[in-house]
C-alpha cells in the first residue's frame, strides 16, 4: 500500500490521528484511511478517504489582516466511506461520526511534527450512494461533511 502522509499542520494529520486512534474506527478501517491526493493501491474495503473542500480564514480583533494571516481557519472536509456491504457501511459511518463529531479541542496528534490545534469539529450533513459499475458486487459510499476550526500559530 502506498500512502502520502499529511503535511505539518494539515487538518489531514488530525483526522488520520483521531480515526486511527479511536477503537471503533480502528477495528473497522485499521490504516485504510487516506487523503484524497493519495494513490490508493488497494482494493480492500472498507476504506475512508478525506478531502479538504474549503478553508475560510477568520479575522479576529487580536490578529487583523493588516498584522498577518488569520490565526483561526474554518475548514470544510468531506469524508467518504467506501464499503462492499450496506449494513457494514452504516456501522462504519456511525463509528466515524462518533469519533469526529464534537471532538474535544486540543492537539492532534498530541506530540510530534504534525500537530494540529483543533478548536472544534462538527458534523454538517451526509449523503449515500451506490456505485453499481464497480467490480461484480458494486460499492456503497457514504459522504459525510464536517466543519473543523483550526487554530494556527
mmCIF file of C-alpha atoms in Angstrom:
data_model
loop_
_atom_site.group_PDB
_atom_site.id
_atom_site.type_symbol
_atom_site.label_atom_id
_atom_site.label_comp_id
_atom_site.label_asym_id
_atom_site.label_seq_id
_atom_site.Cartn_x
_atom_site.Cartn_y
_atom_site.Cartn_z
ATOM 1 C CA UNK A 1 0.000 0.000 0.000
ATOM 2 C CA UNK A 2 1.135 3.497 -0.796
ATOM 3 C CA UNK A 3 0.267 6.464 1.390
ATOM 4 C CA UNK A 4 1.126 10.140 1.257
ATOM 5 C CA UNK A 5 1.323 11.321 4.836
ATOM 6 C CA UNK A 6 -0.302 14.574 5.878
ATOM 7 C CA UNK A 7 1.880 17.674 5.848
ATOM 8 C CA UNK A 8 2.848 19.517 9.011
ATOM 9 C CA UNK A 9 -0.136 21.409 10.415
ATOM 10 C CA UNK A 10 -2.521 19.924 7.850
ATOM 11 C CA UNK A 11 -6.023 19.055 9.049
ATOM 12 C CA UNK A 12 -5.497 15.617 7.487
ATOM 13 C CA UNK A 13 -2.934 14.777 10.163
ATOM 14 C CA UNK A 14 -5.590 15.392 12.827
ATOM 15 C CA UNK A 15 -8.268 13.391 11.004
ATOM 16 C CA UNK A 16 -5.914 10.455 10.473
ATOM 17 C CA UNK A 17 -4.788 10.525 14.112
ATOM 18 C CA UNK A 18 -8.321 10.711 15.535
ATOM 19 C CA UNK A 19 -9.727 7.934 13.347
ATOM 20 C CA UNK A 20 -6.731 5.626 13.677
ATOM 21 C CA UNK A 21 -6.658 6.009 17.474
ATOM 22 C CA UNK A 22 -10.382 5.542 18.020
ATOM 23 C CA UNK A 23 -11.029 1.903 18.993
ATOM 24 C CA UNK A 24 -14.253 1.580 16.960
ATOM 25 C CA UNK A 25 -12.974 3.138 13.728
ATOM 26 C CA UNK A 26 -9.650 1.322 14.025
ATOM 27 C CA UNK A 27 -11.443 -2.005 14.372
ATOM 28 C CA UNK A 28 -13.343 -1.309 11.136
ATOM 29 C CA UNK A 29 -10.794 0.539 8.986
ATOM 30 C CA UNK A 30 -7.385 -0.099 10.525
ATOM 31 C CA UNK A 31 -4.970 2.034 8.479
ATOM 32 C CA UNK A 32 -7.260 2.216 5.412
ATOM 33 C CA UNK A 33 -7.629 5.975 5.951
ATOM 34 C CA UNK A 34 -6.324 8.103 3.075
ATOM 35 C CA UNK A 35 -6.088 11.734 1.931
ATOM 36 C CA UNK A 36 -7.715 12.495 -1.397
ATOM 37 C CA UNK A 37 -4.347 13.067 -3.020
ATOM 38 C CA UNK A 38 -3.039 9.634 -2.151
ATOM 39 C CA UNK A 39 -2.695 6.894 -4.713
ATOM 40 C CA UNK A 40 -4.688 4.152 -3.078
ATOM 41 C CA UNK A 41 -3.202 0.914 -4.369
ATOM 42 C CA UNK A 42 -5.663 -1.393 -2.720
ATOM 43 C CA UNK A 43 -8.970 -2.987 -3.479
ATOM 44 C CA UNK A 44 -9.643 -3.939 0.100
ATOM 45 C CA UNK A 45 -12.649 -2.354 1.720
ATOM 46 C CA UNK A 46 -13.801 -0.729 3.900
ATOM 47 C CA UNK A 47 -11.866 2.480 3.333
ATOM 48 C CA UNK A 48 -12.040 6.130 4.438
ATOM 49 C CA UNK A 49 -10.919 8.963 2.133
ATOM 50 C CA UNK A 50 -10.894 12.564 3.380
ATOM 51 C CA UNK A 51 -10.907 15.606 1.109
ATOM 52 C CA UNK A 52 -10.378 19.194 2.170
ATOM 53 C CA UNK A 53 -13.044 21.185 0.315
ATOM 54 C CA UNK A 54 -12.738 24.727 1.700
ATOM 55 C CA UNK A 55 -10.647 26.864 4.060
ATOM 56 C CA UNK A 56 -12.028 30.189 5.280
ATOM 57 C CA UNK A 57 -9.741 32.406 7.375
ATOM 58 C CA UNK A 58 -11.316 34.128 10.354
ATOM 59 C CA UNK A 59 -10.002 37.583 11.170
ATOM 60 C CA UNK A 60 -10.180 38.368 14.872
ATOM 61 C CA UNK A 61 -9.513 41.506 16.897
ATOM 62 C CA UNK A 62 -6.157 40.140 18.022
ATOM 63 C CA UNK A 63 -4.967 39.273 14.502
ATOM 64 C CA UNK A 64 -6.450 41.642 11.930
ATOM 65 C CA UNK A 65 -5.498 41.074 8.311
ATOM 66 C CA UNK A 66 -3.122 44.069 8.434
ATOM 67 C CA UNK A 67 -0.954 42.258 11.014
ATOM 68 C CA UNK A 68 -0.592 38.963 9.155
ATOM 69 C CA UNK A 69 -2.529 35.811 8.415
ATOM 70 C CA UNK A 70 -5.580 34.621 10.268
ATOM 71 C CA UNK A 71 -4.942 32.624 13.429
ATOM 72 C CA UNK A 72 -8.197 30.673 13.085
ATOM 73 C CA UNK A 73 -9.293 28.770 9.974
ATOM 74 C CA UNK A 74 -12.720 27.246 9.407
ATOM 75 C CA UNK A 75 -12.137 24.151 7.281
ATOM 76 C CA UNK A 76 -14.734 22.097 5.423
ATOM 77 C CA UNK A 77 -13.798 18.438 4.932
ATOM 78 C CA UNK A 78 -15.680 15.697 3.125
ATOM 79 C CA UNK A 79 -15.108 12.183 4.394
ATOM 80 C CA UNK A 80 -16.076 9.402 2.014
ATOM 81 C CA UNK A 81 -16.553 5.897 3.354
ATOM 82 C CA UNK A 82 -16.445 3.003 0.886
ATOM 83 C CA UNK A 83 -17.763 -0.451 1.685
ATOM 84 C CA UNK A 84 -18.959 -3.512 -0.199
ATOM 85 C CA UNK A 85 -21.734 -4.213 2.344
ATOM 86 C CA UNK A 86 -24.513 -1.728 3.189
ATOM 87 C CA UNK A 87 -25.031 -2.848 6.799
ATOM 88 C CA UNK A 88 -21.306 -2.511 7.468
ATOM 89 C CA UNK A 89 -21.297 0.894 5.740
ATOM 90 C CA UNK A 90 -23.856 2.135 8.274
ATOM 91 C CA UNK A 91 -21.801 0.788 11.196
ATOM 92 C CA UNK A 92 -18.689 2.417 9.748
ATOM 93 C CA UNK A 93 -20.261 5.812 9.174
ATOM 94 C CA UNK A 94 -21.637 5.769 12.716
ATOM 95 C CA UNK A 95 -18.169 4.958 14.094
ATOM 96 C CA UNK A 96 -16.589 7.823 12.124
ATOM 97 C CA UNK A 97 -19.260 10.240 13.310
ATOM 98 C CA UNK A 98 -18.816 9.124 16.930
ATOM 99 C CA UNK A 99 -15.056 9.667 16.649
ATOM 100 C CA UNK A 100 -15.147 13.107 14.989
ATOM 101 C CA UNK A 101 -18.367 14.914 15.904
ATOM 102 C CA UNK A 102 -17.686 17.407 18.701
ATOM 103 C CA UNK A 103 -14.214 16.006 19.295
ATOM 104 C CA UNK A 104 -12.502 17.732 22.225
ATOM 105 C CA UNK A 105 -10.382 20.726 21.311
ATOM 106 C CA UNK A 106 -6.659 20.181 21.599
ATOM 107 C CA UNK A 107 -3.573 18.999 19.770
ATOM 108 C CA UNK A 108 -3.919 16.131 17.289
ATOM 109 C CA UNK A 109 -1.631 14.245 17.384
ATOM 110 C CA UNK A 110 -0.602 15.381 20.873
ATOM 111 C CA UNK A 111 3.136 15.321 20.080
ATOM 112 C CA UNK A 112 5.428 15.304 17.053
ATOM 113 C CA UNK A 113 5.889 17.466 13.986
ATOM 114 C CA UNK A 114 2.348 17.189 12.511
ATOM 115 C CA UNK A 115 0.498 18.809 15.427
ATOM 116 C CA UNK A 116 -2.828 20.405 14.508
ATOM 117 C CA UNK A 117 -4.520 22.618 17.106
ATOM 118 C CA UNK A 118 -8.232 21.932 16.858
ATOM 119 C CA UNK A 119 -10.758 24.214 18.461
ATOM 120 C CA UNK A 120 -13.751 22.108 17.399
ATOM 121 C CA UNK A 121 -15.243 19.739 14.850
ATOM 122 C CA UNK A 122 -18.896 19.385 13.947
ATOM 123 C CA UNK A 123 -20.861 17.099 11.637
ATOM 124 C CA UNK A 124 -22.689 19.052 8.902
ATOM 125 C CA UNK A 125 -24.519 16.562 6.669
ATOM 126 C CA UNK A 126 -24.392 13.178 4.945
ATOM 127 C CA UNK A 127 -25.342 11.570 1.636
ATOM 128 C CA UNK A 128 -25.195 7.966 0.478
ATOM 129 C CA UNK A 129 -24.605 6.483 -2.951
ATOM 130 C CA UNK A 130 -24.146 3.146 -4.661
ATOM 131 C CA UNK A 131 -21.624 2.594 -7.446
ATOM 132 C CA UNK A 132 -23.139 -0.261 -9.404
ATOM 133 C CA UNK A 133 -20.443 -0.494 -12.078
ATOM 134 C CA UNK A 134 -17.677 -1.230 -9.563
ATOM 135 C CA UNK A 135 -16.480 -4.839 -9.640
ATOM 136 C CA UNK A 136 -19.185 -7.514 -9.729
ATOM 137 C CA UNK A 137 -20.896 -6.568 -6.485
ATOM 138 C CA UNK A 138 -20.967 -2.771 -6.559
ATOM 139 C CA UNK A 139 -19.757 -0.435 -3.859
ATOM 140 C CA UNK A 140 -21.628 1.537 -1.194
ATOM 141 C CA UNK A 141 -20.452 5.060 -0.385
ATOM 142 C CA UNK A 142 -21.316 7.485 2.380
ATOM 143 C CA UNK A 143 -20.235 11.133 2.006
ATOM 144 C CA UNK A 144 -20.046 12.968 5.320
ATOM 145 C CA UNK A 145 -19.286 16.691 5.611
ATOM 146 C CA UNK A 146 -17.548 18.144 8.659
ATOM 147 C CA UNK A 147 -16.504 21.619 9.758
ATOM 148 C CA UNK A 148 -13.228 21.943 11.666
ATOM 149 C CA UNK A 149 -11.983 25.050 13.430
ATOM 150 C CA UNK A 150 -8.184 25.018 13.458
ATOM 151 C CA UNK A 151 -6.056 27.403 15.495
ATOM 152 C CA UNK A 152 -2.905 28.425 13.696
ATOM 153 C CA UNK A 153 0.309 29.560 15.362
#
